[in-house]
């Protein structure tokens, strides 16, 4: 599962097309059915009853969702219930996943540091590659003008409604 995220996968580019966030979340959740079942976990998706459109590249948003769900489910314990929700904010959206128990009290920094450097090995409680995938998620979210947060109970992906390029195209010169 983590290996497929490291490989990158195939994504259609959708630049300059608004992204239907609800559809992308549903597709990403459906794509994780096999992993969820093999882990013995349950995925609960909670979506608002309103349409959500982001002025972001569809392929990038899908890649973010796929990687976030893969790492969350891969770190879930057997029979753990993983919750994914989308929360609209004034100028952004928060995609919130429950923090899997195998991540324990780990901070984002400690997970980033779990990437093997100079022959060091990651902590045994984390699946191999988790730190690297979290770094990819963080970098992609920053490219979209967002960020990744990790607290005691949640992993949150904050995404602005508009991409940097969309804002720049409307600003007077």
Tab-separated table of N, CA and C in Angstrom:
chain	number	residue	atom	x	y	z
A	1	UNK	N	0.832	-1.189	0.000
A	1	UNK	CA	0.000	0.000	0.000
A	1	UNK	C	0.873	1.249	0.000
A	2	UNK	N	1.800	1.303	0.933
A	2	UNK	CA	2.702	2.455	0.988
A	2	UNK	C	3.574	2.476	-0.258
A	3	UNK	N	3.999	1.310	-0.721
A	3	UNK	CA	4.849	1.242	-1.913
A	3	UNK	C	4.151	1.831	-3.125
A	4	UNK	N	2.843	1.615	-3.252
A	4	UNK	CA	2.126	2.183	-4.397
A	4	UNK	C	2.094	3.703	-4.333
A	5	UNK	N	2.067	4.248	-3.136
A	5	UNK	CA	2.076	5.701	-2.998
A	5	UNK	C	3.450	6.275	-3.313
A	6	UNK	N	4.480	5.514	-2.987
A	6	UNK	CA	5.833	5.965	-3.314
A	6	UNK	C	6.048	5.960	-4.818
A	7	UNK	N	5.396	5.033	-5.505
A	7	UNK	CA	5.536	4.933	-6.960
A	7	UNK	C	4.821	6.076	-7.674
A	8	UNK	N	3.867	6.694	-7.044
A	8	UNK	CA	3.206	7.845	-7.634
A	8	UNK	C	1.863	7.554	-8.255
A	9	UNK	N	1.705	6.410	-8.888
A	9	UNK	CA	0.422	6.074	-9.498
A	9	UNK	C	0.154	6.891	-10.745
A	10	UNK	N	-0.992	6.611	-11.388
A	10	UNK	CA	-1.377	7.326	-12.601
A	10	UNK	C	-2.518	8.274	-12.272
A	11	UNK	N	-2.364	9.501	-12.662
A	11	UNK	CA	-3.395	10.502	-12.434
A	11	UNK	C	-3.544	11.342	-13.691
A	12	UNK	N	-4.767	11.569	-14.086
A	12	UNK	CA	-5.042	12.447	-15.221
A	12	UNK	C	-4.864	13.878	-14.751
A	13	UNK	N	-4.235	14.705	-15.558
A	13	UNK	CA	-4.106	16.101	-15.173
A	13	UNK	C	-5.418	16.808	-15.434
A	14	UNK	N	-5.750	17.720	-14.562
A	14	UNK	CA	-7.004	18.458	-14.700
A	14	UNK	C	-6.769	19.927	-14.429
A	15	UNK	N	-5.644	20.430	-14.851
A	15	UNK	CA	-5.312	21.815	-14.564
A	15	UNK	C	-6.357	22.746	-15.148
A	16	UNK	N	-6.572	23.850	-14.441
A	16	UNK	CA	-7.510	24.888	-14.836
A	16	UNK	C	-8.959	24.400	-14.861
A	17	UNK	N	-9.236	23.280	-14.237
A	17	UNK	CA	-10.605	22.805	-14.112
A	17	UNK	C	-10.948	22.753	-12.629
A	18	UNK	N	-12.101	23.285	-12.241
A	18	UNK	CA	-12.488	23.195	-10.835
A	18	UNK	C	-12.591	21.735	-10.398
A	19	UNK	N	-12.264	21.479	-9.152
A	19	UNK	CA	-12.312	20.126	-8.598
A	19	UNK	C	-13.560	19.965	-7.747
A	20	UNK	N	-14.335	18.942	-8.028
A	20	UNK	CA	-15.499	18.588	-7.221
A	20	UNK	C	-14.970	17.765	-6.050
A	21	UNK	N	-14.778	18.421	-4.914
A	21	UNK	CA	-14.147	17.771	-3.771
A	21	UNK	C	-14.953	16.581	-3.257
A	22	UNK	N	-16.256	16.683	-3.238
A	22	UNK	CA	-17.092	15.581	-2.754
A	22	UNK	C	-16.868	14.334	-3.613
A	23	UNK	N	-16.893	14.503	-4.928
A	23	UNK	CA	-16.674	13.374	-5.843
A	23	UNK	C	-15.277	12.785	-5.657
A	24	UNK	N	-14.267	13.645	-5.523
A	24	UNK	CA	-12.897	13.163	-5.364
A	24	UNK	C	-12.718	12.398	-4.052
A	25	UNK	N	-13.354	12.859	-2.981
A	25	UNK	CA	-13.269	12.151	-1.697
A	25	UNK	C	-13.940	10.784	-1.811
A	26	UNK	N	-15.107	10.733	-2.439
A	26	UNK	CA	-15.814	9.452	-2.614
A	26	UNK	C	-14.980	8.480	-3.449
A	27	UNK	N	-14.381	8.975	-4.531
A	27	UNK	CA	-13.545	8.118	-5.388
A	27	UNK	C	-12.327	7.602	-4.624
A	28	UNK	N	-11.686	8.485	-3.849
A	28	UNK	CA	-10.502	8.082	-3.084
A	28	UNK	C	-10.875	7.038	-2.033
A	29	UNK	N	-12.012	7.222	-1.362
A	29	UNK	CA	-12.461	6.257	-0.348
A	29	UNK	C	-12.768	4.908	-0.994
A	30	UNK	N	-13.425	4.932	-2.128
A	30	UNK	CA	-13.746	3.694	-2.837
A	30	UNK	C	-12.472	2.967	-3.280
A	31	UNK	N	-11.480	3.737	-3.707
A	31	UNK	CA	-10.213	3.145	-4.150
A	31	UNK	C	-9.464	2.456	-3.004
A	32	UNK	N	-9.805	2.793	-1.772
A	32	UNK	CA	-9.118	2.220	-0.607
A	32	UNK	C	-9.856	1.021	-0.018
A	33	UNK	N	-10.914	0.572	-0.671
A	33	UNK	CA	-11.726	-0.533	-0.143
A	33	UNK	C	-10.895	-1.780	0.127
A	34	UNK	N	-10.055	-2.167	-0.821
A	34	UNK	CA	-9.254	-3.388	-0.659
A	34	UNK	C	-8.293	-3.258	0.529
A	35	UNK	N	-7.611	-2.121	0.629
A	35	UNK	CA	-6.674	-1.930	1.743
A	35	UNK	C	-7.419	-1.924	3.071
A	36	UNK	N	-8.550	-1.232	3.112
A	36	UNK	CA	-9.347	-1.167	4.345
A	36	UNK	C	-9.763	-2.571	4.783
A	37	UNK	N	-10.238	-3.362	3.848
A	37	UNK	CA	-10.670	-4.727	4.144
A	37	UNK	C	-9.498	-5.584	4.603
A	38	UNK	N	-8.363	-5.479	3.909
A	38	UNK	CA	-7.205	-6.303	4.271
A	38	UNK	C	-6.652	-5.937	5.647
A	39	UNK	N	-6.818	-4.683	6.045
A	39	UNK	CA	-6.353	-4.257	7.377
A	39	UNK	C	-7.376	-4.603	8.457
A	40	UNK	N	-8.589	-4.986	8.052
A	40	UNK	CA	-9.632	-5.268	9.036
A	40	UNK	C	-10.182	-3.992	9.643
A	41	UNK	N	-9.962	-2.882	8.986
A	41	UNK	CA	-10.417	-1.581	9.472
A	41	UNK	C	-11.747	-1.230	8.823
A	42	UNK	N	-12.357	-0.156	9.309
A	42	UNK	CA	-13.594	0.366	8.750
A	42	UNK	C	-13.364	1.829	8.413
A	43	UNK	N	-13.803	2.254	7.229
A	43	UNK	CA	-13.673	3.657	6.825
A	43	UNK	C	-15.053	4.288	6.810
A	44	UNK	N	-15.206	5.344	7.597
A	44	UNK	CA	-16.450	6.107	7.633
A	44	UNK	C	-16.168	7.474	7.025
A	45	UNK	N	-16.898	7.828	5.976
A	45	UNK	CA	-16.708	9.116	5.304
A	45	UNK	C	-17.904	10.002	5.636
A	46	UNK	N	-17.623	11.206	6.142
A	46	UNK	CA	-18.657	12.165	6.511
A	46	UNK	C	-18.468	13.405	5.641
A	47	UNK	N	-19.481	13.666	4.805
A	47	UNK	CA	-19.403	14.778	3.866
A	47	UNK	C	-20.541	15.763	4.111
A	48	UNK	N	-20.288	17.044	3.870
A	48	UNK	CA	-21.377	18.015	4.009
A	48	UNK	C	-22.411	17.827	2.897
A	49	UNK	N	-23.609	18.343	3.116
A	49	UNK	CA	-24.695	18.204	2.141
A	49	UNK	C	-24.693	19.323	1.096
A	50	UNK	N	-23.570	19.975	0.934
A	50	UNK	CA	-23.472	21.057	-0.046
A	50	UNK	C	-22.413	20.702	-1.080
A	51	UNK	N	-22.559	21.179	-2.308
A	51	UNK	CA	-21.508	20.937	-3.299
A	51	UNK	C	-20.255	21.721	-2.919
A	52	UNK	N	-19.115	21.125	-3.162
A	52	UNK	CA	-17.846	21.781	-2.838
A	52	UNK	C	-16.966	21.775	-4.074
A	53	UNK	N	-16.626	22.971	-4.521
A	53	UNK	CA	-15.751	23.105	-5.678
A	53	UNK	C	-14.503	23.851	-5.261
A	54	UNK	N	-13.377	23.272	-5.599
A	54	UNK	CA	-12.089	23.919	-5.349
A	54	UNK	C	-11.497	24.333	-6.683
A	55	UNK	N	-10.894	25.499	-6.729
A	55	UNK	CA	-10.179	25.912	-7.925
A	55	UNK	C	-8.744	25.401	-7.788
A	56	UNK	N	-8.629	24.082	-7.823
A	56	UNK	CA	-7.355	23.388	-7.670
A	56	UNK	C	-7.288	22.298	-8.715
A	57	UNK	N	-6.106	21.878	-9.067
A	57	UNK	CA	-5.903	20.800	-10.028
A	57	UNK	C	-6.486	19.499	-9.476
A	58	UNK	N	-7.385	18.882	-10.234
A	58	UNK	CA	-8.047	17.647	-9.796
A	58	UNK	C	-7.064	16.527	-9.511
A	59	UNK	N	-6.062	16.388	-10.363
A	59	UNK	CA	-5.087	15.307	-10.185
A	59	UNK	C	-4.313	15.487	-8.885
A	60	UNK	N	-3.970	16.717	-8.563
A	60	UNK	CA	-3.229	16.977	-7.324
A	60	UNK	C	-4.096	16.690	-6.104
A	61	UNK	N	-5.349	17.135	-6.142
A	61	UNK	CA	-6.257	16.889	-5.013
A	61	UNK	C	-6.476	15.392	-4.844
A	62	UNK	N	-6.674	14.669	-5.928
A	62	UNK	CA	-6.873	13.222	-5.844
A	62	UNK	C	-5.634	12.530	-5.282
A	63	UNK	N	-4.473	12.972	-5.718
A	63	UNK	CA	-3.216	12.403	-5.220
A	63	UNK	C	-3.092	12.635	-3.714
A	64	UNK	N	-3.431	13.850	-3.265
A	64	UNK	CA	-3.402	14.158	-1.829
A	64	UNK	C	-4.343	13.241	-1.052
A	65	UNK	N	-5.567	13.104	-1.549
A	65	UNK	CA	-6.557	12.263	-0.862
A	65	UNK	C	-6.126	10.801	-0.832
A	66	UNK	N	-5.644	10.292	-1.972
A	66	UNK	CA	-5.197	8.901	-2.028
A	66	UNK	C	-4.070	8.641	-1.044
A	67	UNK	N	-3.104	9.518	-1.019
A	67	UNK	CA	-1.956	9.320	-0.125
A	67	UNK	C	-2.355	9.452	1.337
A	68	UNK	N	-3.207	10.420	1.623
A	68	UNK	CA	-3.645	10.603	3.011
A	68	UNK	C	-4.411	9.369	3.492
A	69	UNK	N	-5.360	8.892	2.694
A	69	UNK	CA	-6.132	7.715	3.094
A	69	UNK	C	-5.266	6.464	3.189
A	70	UNK	N	-4.350	6.295	2.255
A	70	UNK	CA	-3.483	5.119	2.289
A	70	UNK	C	-2.668	5.080	3.570
A	71	UNK	N	-2.058	6.190	3.933
A	71	UNK	CA	-1.206	6.185	5.125
A	71	UNK	C	-2.042	6.040	6.402
A	72	UNK	N	-3.216	6.653	6.430
A	72	UNK	CA	-4.075	6.540	7.617
A	72	UNK	C	-4.555	5.099	7.786
A	73	UNK	N	-5.007	4.491	6.699
A	73	UNK	CA	-5.500	3.108	6.780
A	73	UNK	C	-4.359	2.126	7.054
A	74	UNK	N	-3.197	2.362	6.434
A	74	UNK	CA	-2.044	1.480	6.668
A	74	UNK	C	-1.594	1.516	8.124
A	75	UNK	N	-1.834	2.638	8.790
A	75	UNK	CA	-1.433	2.763	10.201
A	75	UNK	C	-2.556	2.386	11.169
A	76	UNK	N	-3.713	2.041	10.645
A	76	UNK	CA	-4.839	1.658	11.503
A	76	UNK	C	-4.624	0.251	12.057
A	77	UNK	N	-5.052	0.050	13.260
A	77	UNK	CA	-5.008	-1.274	13.874
A	77	UNK	C	-6.177	-2.099	13.363
A	78	UNK	N	-6.080	-3.414	13.513
A	78	UNK	CA	-7.166	-4.298	13.117
A	78	UNK	C	-8.442	-3.885	13.839
A	79	UNK	N	-9.524	-3.839	13.123
A	79	UNK	CA	-10.865	-3.472	13.583
A	79	UNK	C	-10.991	-2.001	14.004
A	80	UNK	N	-10.009	-1.180	13.656
A	80	UNK	CA	-10.099	0.249	13.984
A	80	UNK	C	-11.033	0.959	13.008
A	81	UNK	N	-11.802	1.896	13.517
A	81	UNK	CA	-12.698	2.697	12.692
A	81	UNK	C	-11.964	3.987	12.319
A	82	UNK	N	-11.757	4.192	11.033
A	82	UNK	CA	-11.098	5.393	10.527
A	82	UNK	C	-12.184	6.328	10.018
A	83	UNK	N	-12.140	7.552	10.447
A	83	UNK	CA	-13.146	8.537	10.045
A	83	UNK	C	-12.486	9.598	9.180
A	84	UNK	N	-13.122	9.920	8.069
A	84	UNK	CA	-12.659	10.977	7.179
A	84	UNK	C	-13.812	11.940	6.978
A	85	UNK	N	-13.573	13.219	7.222
A	85	UNK	CA	-14.639	14.205	7.051
A	85	UNK	C	-14.114	15.432	6.322
A	86	UNK	N	-15.040	16.127	5.682
A	86	UNK	CA	-14.726	17.372	4.992
A	86	UNK	C	-15.504	18.471	5.696
A	87	UNK	N	-14.789	19.522	6.111
A	87	UNK	CA	-15.409	20.623	6.846
A	87	UNK	C	-15.165	21.924	6.079
A	88	UNK	N	-16.241	22.574	5.601
A	88	UNK	CA	-16.070	23.850	4.913
A	88	UNK	C	-15.704	24.954	5.907
A	89	UNK	N	-14.767	25.787	5.523
A	89	UNK	CA	-14.384	26.966	6.296
A	89	UNK	C	-14.684	28.177	5.404
A	90	UNK	N	-14.378	29.389	5.866
A	90	UNK	CA	-14.723	30.574	5.081
A	90	UNK	C	-14.037	30.592	3.706
A	91	UNK	N	-12.730	30.441	3.659
A	91	UNK	CA	-12.002	30.485	2.391
A	91	UNK	C	-11.226	29.210	2.114
A	92	UNK	N	-11.579	28.167	2.837
A	92	UNK	CA	-10.828	26.927	2.686
A	92	UNK	C	-11.693	25.739	3.092
A	93	UNK	N	-11.102	24.571	2.960
A	93	UNK	CA	-11.737	23.338	3.411
A	93	UNK	C	-10.746	22.549	4.223
A	94	UNK	N	-11.244	21.864	5.223
A	94	UNK	CA	-10.419	20.990	6.040
A	94	UNK	C	-10.855	19.557	5.763
A	95	UNK	N	-9.892	18.734	5.432
A	95	UNK	CA	-10.139	17.311	5.254
A	95	UNK	C	-9.494	16.659	6.473
A	96	UNK	N	-10.324	16.077	7.311
A	96	UNK	CA	-9.862	15.596	8.615
A	96	UNK	C	-9.999	14.083	8.689
A	97	UNK	N	-8.914	13.421	9.037
A	97	UNK	CA	-8.921	11.975	9.252
A	97	UNK	C	-8.604	11.708	10.712
A	98	UNK	N	-9.278	10.719	11.269
A	98	UNK	CA	-8.935	10.336	12.639
A	98	UNK	C	-7.513	9.779	12.631
A	99	UNK	N	-6.791	10.068	13.688
A	99	UNK	CA	-5.399	9.625	13.787
A	99	UNK	C	-5.372	8.154	14.199
A	100	UNK	N	-4.759	7.295	13.383
A	100	UNK	CA	-4.714	5.868	13.718
A	100	UNK	C	-3.923	5.614	15.000
A	101	UNK	N	-4.348	4.595	15.741
A	101	UNK	CA	-3.698	4.304	17.023
A	101	UNK	C	-2.219	3.956	16.861
A	102	UNK	N	-1.827	3.359	15.745
A	102	UNK	CA	-0.414	3.002	15.556
A	102	UNK	C	0.482	4.225	15.453
A	103	UNK	N	-0.088	5.402	15.170
A	103	UNK	CA	0.726	6.615	15.166
A	103	UNK	C	0.930	7.139	16.580
A	104	UNK	N	0.124	6.643	17.509
A	104	UNK	CA	0.288	7.011	18.921
A	104	UNK	C	0.320	8.513	19.119
A	105	UNK	N	1.264	8.966	19.909
A	105	UNK	CA	1.404	10.389	20.199
A	105	UNK	C	2.422	11.062	19.279
A	106	UNK	N	2.764	10.404	18.191
A	106	UNK	CA	3.767	10.948	17.273
A	106	UNK	C	3.329	12.300	16.727
A	107	UNK	N	4.278	13.192	16.645
A	107	UNK	CA	4.033	14.496	16.034
A	107	UNK	C	4.419	14.412	14.563
A	108	UNK	N	4.010	15.403	13.808
A	108	UNK	CA	4.363	15.427	12.393
A	108	UNK	C	5.881	15.450	12.233
A	109	UNK	N	6.548	16.210	13.080
A	109	UNK	CA	8.010	16.298	13.012
A	109	UNK	C	8.647	14.931	13.263
A	110	UNK	N	8.161	14.208	14.260
A	110	UNK	CA	8.766	12.898	14.549
A	110	UNK	C	8.486	11.904	13.429
A	111	UNK	N	7.323	12.036	12.762
A	111	UNK	CA	7.027	11.166	11.628
A	111	UNK	C	7.930	11.529	10.459
A	112	UNK	N	8.106	12.827	10.207
A	112	UNK	CA	9.026	13.256	9.149
A	112	UNK	C	10.424	12.731	9.424
A	113	UNK	N	10.817	12.773	10.688
A	113	UNK	CA	12.154	12.325	11.065
A	113	UNK	C	12.299	10.810	10.994
A	114	UNK	N	11.165	10.095	10.834
A	114	UNK	CA	11.241	8.633	10.745
A	114	UNK	C	11.745	8.173	9.386
A	115	UNK	N	11.857	9.121	8.442
A	115	UNK	CA	12.426	8.773	7.140
A	115	UNK	C	13.883	8.403	7.384
A	116	UNK	N	14.253	7.209	6.956
A	116	UNK	CA	15.616	6.738	7.208
A	116	UNK	C	16.636	7.686	6.589
A	117	UNK	N	17.511	8.199	7.413
A	117	UNK	CA	18.567	9.103	6.974
A	117	UNK	C	19.893	8.536	7.461
A	118	UNK	N	20.876	8.527	6.611
A	118	UNK	CA	22.214	8.046	6.966
A	118	UNK	C	22.178	6.645	7.571
A	119	UNK	N	21.330	5.781	7.011
A	119	UNK	CA	21.282	4.396	7.473
A	119	UNK	C	20.447	4.172	8.713
A	120	UNK	N	19.883	5.242	9.287
A	120	UNK	CA	19.033	5.076	10.466
A	120	UNK	C	17.732	4.406	10.035
A	121	UNK	N	17.133	3.640	10.919
A	121	UNK	CA	15.878	2.986	10.572
A	121	UNK	C	14.725	3.663	11.294
A	122	UNK	N	13.535	3.636	10.684
A	122	UNK	CA	12.377	4.272	11.296
A	122	UNK	C	11.926	3.510	12.537
A	123	UNK	N	11.163	4.175	13.411
A	123	UNK	CA	10.643	3.477	14.586
A	123	UNK	C	9.852	2.244	14.168
A	124	UNK	N	9.946	1.143	14.899
A	124	UNK	CA	9.291	-0.112	14.499
A	124	UNK	C	7.772	-0.040	14.467
A	125	UNK	N	7.155	0.886	15.205
A	125	UNK	CA	5.692	0.944	15.228
A	125	UNK	C	5.097	1.559	13.961
A	126	UNK	N	5.926	2.222	13.148
A	126	UNK	CA	5.434	2.822	11.912
A	126	UNK	C	5.739	1.932	10.713
A	127	UNK	N	4.755	1.728	9.843
A	127	UNK	CA	5.042	0.972	8.622
A	127	UNK	C	6.128	1.683	7.805
A	128	UNK	N	6.931	0.920	7.136
A	128	UNK	CA	8.003	1.471	6.321
A	128	UNK	C	7.436	2.428	5.275
A	129	UNK	N	8.005	3.594	5.140
A	129	UNK	CA	7.598	4.562	4.134
A	129	UNK	C	6.598	5.597	4.595
A	130	UNK	N	6.058	5.478	5.810
A	130	UNK	CA	5.043	6.411	6.294
A	130	UNK	C	5.585	7.833	6.360
A	131	UNK	N	6.777	7.993	6.878
A	131	UNK	CA	7.365	9.334	6.971
A	131	UNK	C	7.518	9.970	5.603
A	132	UNK	N	7.952	9.188	4.642
A	132	UNK	CA	8.134	9.698	3.290
A	132	UNK	C	6.800	10.107	2.676
A	133	UNK	N	5.761	9.284	2.857
A	133	UNK	CA	4.444	9.604	2.295
A	133	UNK	C	3.879	10.854	2.966
A	134	UNK	N	4.066	11.004	4.274
A	134	UNK	CA	3.624	12.228	4.945
A	134	UNK	C	4.363	13.447	4.394
A	135	UNK	N	5.634	13.297	4.098
A	135	UNK	CA	6.380	14.409	3.483
A	135	UNK	C	5.800	14.756	2.121
A	136	UNK	N	5.452	13.745	1.317
A	136	UNK	CA	4.841	13.999	0.012
A	136	UNK	C	3.515	14.749	0.162
A	137	UNK	N	2.697	14.316	1.108
A	137	UNK	CA	1.416	14.972	1.357
A	137	UNK	C	1.647	16.429	1.757
A	138	UNK	N	2.591	16.643	2.641
A	138	UNK	CA	2.889	17.998	3.104
A	138	UNK	C	3.361	18.879	1.938
A	139	UNK	N	4.253	18.368	1.115
A	139	UNK	CA	4.757	19.150	-0.019
A	139	UNK	C	3.654	19.454	-1.028
A	140	UNK	N	2.831	18.462	-1.362
A	140	UNK	CA	1.729	18.695	-2.298
A	140	UNK	C	0.723	19.709	-1.748
A	141	UNK	N	0.418	19.608	-0.460
A	141	UNK	CA	-0.544	20.544	0.126
A	141	UNK	C	0.005	21.965	0.095
A	142	UNK	N	1.300	22.121	0.331
A	142	UNK	CA	1.913	23.460	0.282
A	142	UNK	C	1.910	24.013	-1.144
A	143	UNK	N	2.092	23.145	-2.125
A	143	UNK	CA	2.024	23.589	-3.523
A	143	UNK	C	0.636	24.115	-3.867
A	144	UNK	N	-0.365	23.618	-3.174
A	144	UNK	CA	-1.748	24.069	-3.393
A	144	UNK	C	-2.094	25.280	-2.526
A	145	UNK	N	-1.165	25.729	-1.703
A	145	UNK	CA	-1.429	26.837	-0.795
A	145	UNK	C	-2.005	26.394	0.532
A	146	UNK	N	-1.967	25.097	0.804
A	146	UNK	CA	-2.515	24.563	2.046
A	146	UNK	C	-1.427	24.081	2.986
A	147	UNK	N	-1.819	23.248	3.927
A	147	UNK	CA	-0.852	22.663	4.847
A	147	UNK	C	-1.416	21.404	5.494
A	148	UNK	N	-0.528	20.644	6.100
A	148	UNK	CA	-0.864	19.403	6.783
A	148	UNK	C	-0.622	19.600	8.273
A	149	UNK	N	-1.559	19.162	9.095
A	149	UNK	CA	-1.427	19.259	10.553
A	149	UNK	C	-1.678	17.896	11.173
A	150	UNK	N	-1.028	17.646	12.278
A	150	UNK	CA	-1.226	16.412	13.021
A	150	UNK	C	-1.298	16.775	14.490
A	151	UNK	N	-2.413	16.417	15.145
A	151	UNK	CA	-2.504	16.646	16.584
A	151	UNK	C	-2.783	15.316	17.269
A	152	UNK	N	-3.171	15.347	18.516
A	152	UNK	CA	-3.328	14.113	19.290
A	152	UNK	C	-4.374	13.164	18.720
A	153	UNK	N	-5.389	13.690	18.029
A	153	UNK	CA	-6.464	12.799	17.574
A	153	UNK	C	-6.786	12.887	16.082
A	154	UNK	N	-6.188	13.847	15.369
A	154	UNK	CA	-6.569	14.044	13.969
A	154	UNK	C	-5.372	14.369	13.072
A	155	UNK	N	-5.560	14.031	11.809
A	155	UNK	CA	-4.645	14.453	10.760
A	155	UNK	C	-5.479	15.349	9.863
A	156	UNK	N	-5.060	16.587	9.678
A	156	UNK	CA	-5.864	17.557	8.948
A	156	UNK	C	-5.110	18.096	7.747
A	157	UNK	N	-5.794	18.081	6.625
A	157	UNK	CA	-5.287	18.658	5.398
A	157	UNK	C	-6.109	19.913	5.152
A	158	UNK	N	-5.463	21.070	5.201
A	158	UNK	CA	-6.139	22.344	4.961
A	158	UNK	C	-5.878	22.767	3.527
A	159	UNK	N	-6.949	23.008	2.777
A	159	UNK	CA	-6.818	23.402	1.378
A	159	UNK	C	-7.608	24.675	1.115
A	160	UNK	N	-6.979	25.668	0.472
A	160	UNK	CA	-7.730	26.874	0.115
A	160	UNK	C	-8.700	26.568	-1.029
A	161	UNK	N	-9.742	27.359	-1.116
A	161	UNK	CA	-10.701	27.187	-2.210
A	161	UNK	C	-10.048	27.469	-3.559
A	162	UNK	N	-9.086	28.390	-3.557
A	162	UNK	CA	-8.454	28.784	-4.810
A	162	UNK	C	-6.969	28.478	-4.795
A	163	UNK	N	-6.455	28.085	-5.944
A	163	UNK	CA	-5.025	27.833	-6.085
A	163	UNK	C	-4.286	29.164	-6.193
A	164	UNK	N	-2.989	29.122	-6.020
A	164	UNK	CA	-2.171	30.325	-6.185
A	164	UNK	C	-2.348	30.906	-7.583
A	165	UNK	N	-2.352	30.039	-8.602
A	165	UNK	CA	-2.435	30.514	-9.986
A	165	UNK	C	-3.767	31.208	-10.267
A	166	UNK	N	-4.853	30.721	-9.665
A	166	UNK	CA	-6.156	31.356	-9.866
A	166	UNK	C	-6.185	32.740	-9.229
A	167	UNK	N	-5.589	32.875	-8.053
A	167	UNK	CA	-5.537	34.174	-7.389
A	167	UNK	C	-4.705	35.150	-8.200
A	168	UNK	N	-3.563	34.682	-8.702
A	168	UNK	CA	-2.672	35.546	-9.479
A	168	UNK	C	-3.341	36.020	-10.752
A	169	UNK	N	-4.136	35.184	-11.388
A	169	UNK	CA	-4.763	35.560	-12.658
A	169	UNK	C	-5.815	36.645	-12.485
A	170	UNK	N	-6.370	36.798	-11.282
A	170	UNK	CA	-7.388	37.819	-11.032
A	170	UNK	C	-6.816	39.104	-10.453
A	171	UNK	N	-5.580	39.042	-9.961
A	171	UNK	CA	-4.986	40.235	-9.363
A	171	UNK	C	-4.591	41.224	-10.453
A	172	UNK	N	-4.894	42.528	-10.260
A	172	UNK	CA	-4.484	43.526	-11.254
A	172	UNK	C	-2.964	43.664	-11.269
A	173	UNK	N	-2.454	43.951	-12.418
A	173	UNK	CA	-0.994	44.108	-12.534
A	173	UNK	C	-0.623	45.546	-12.630
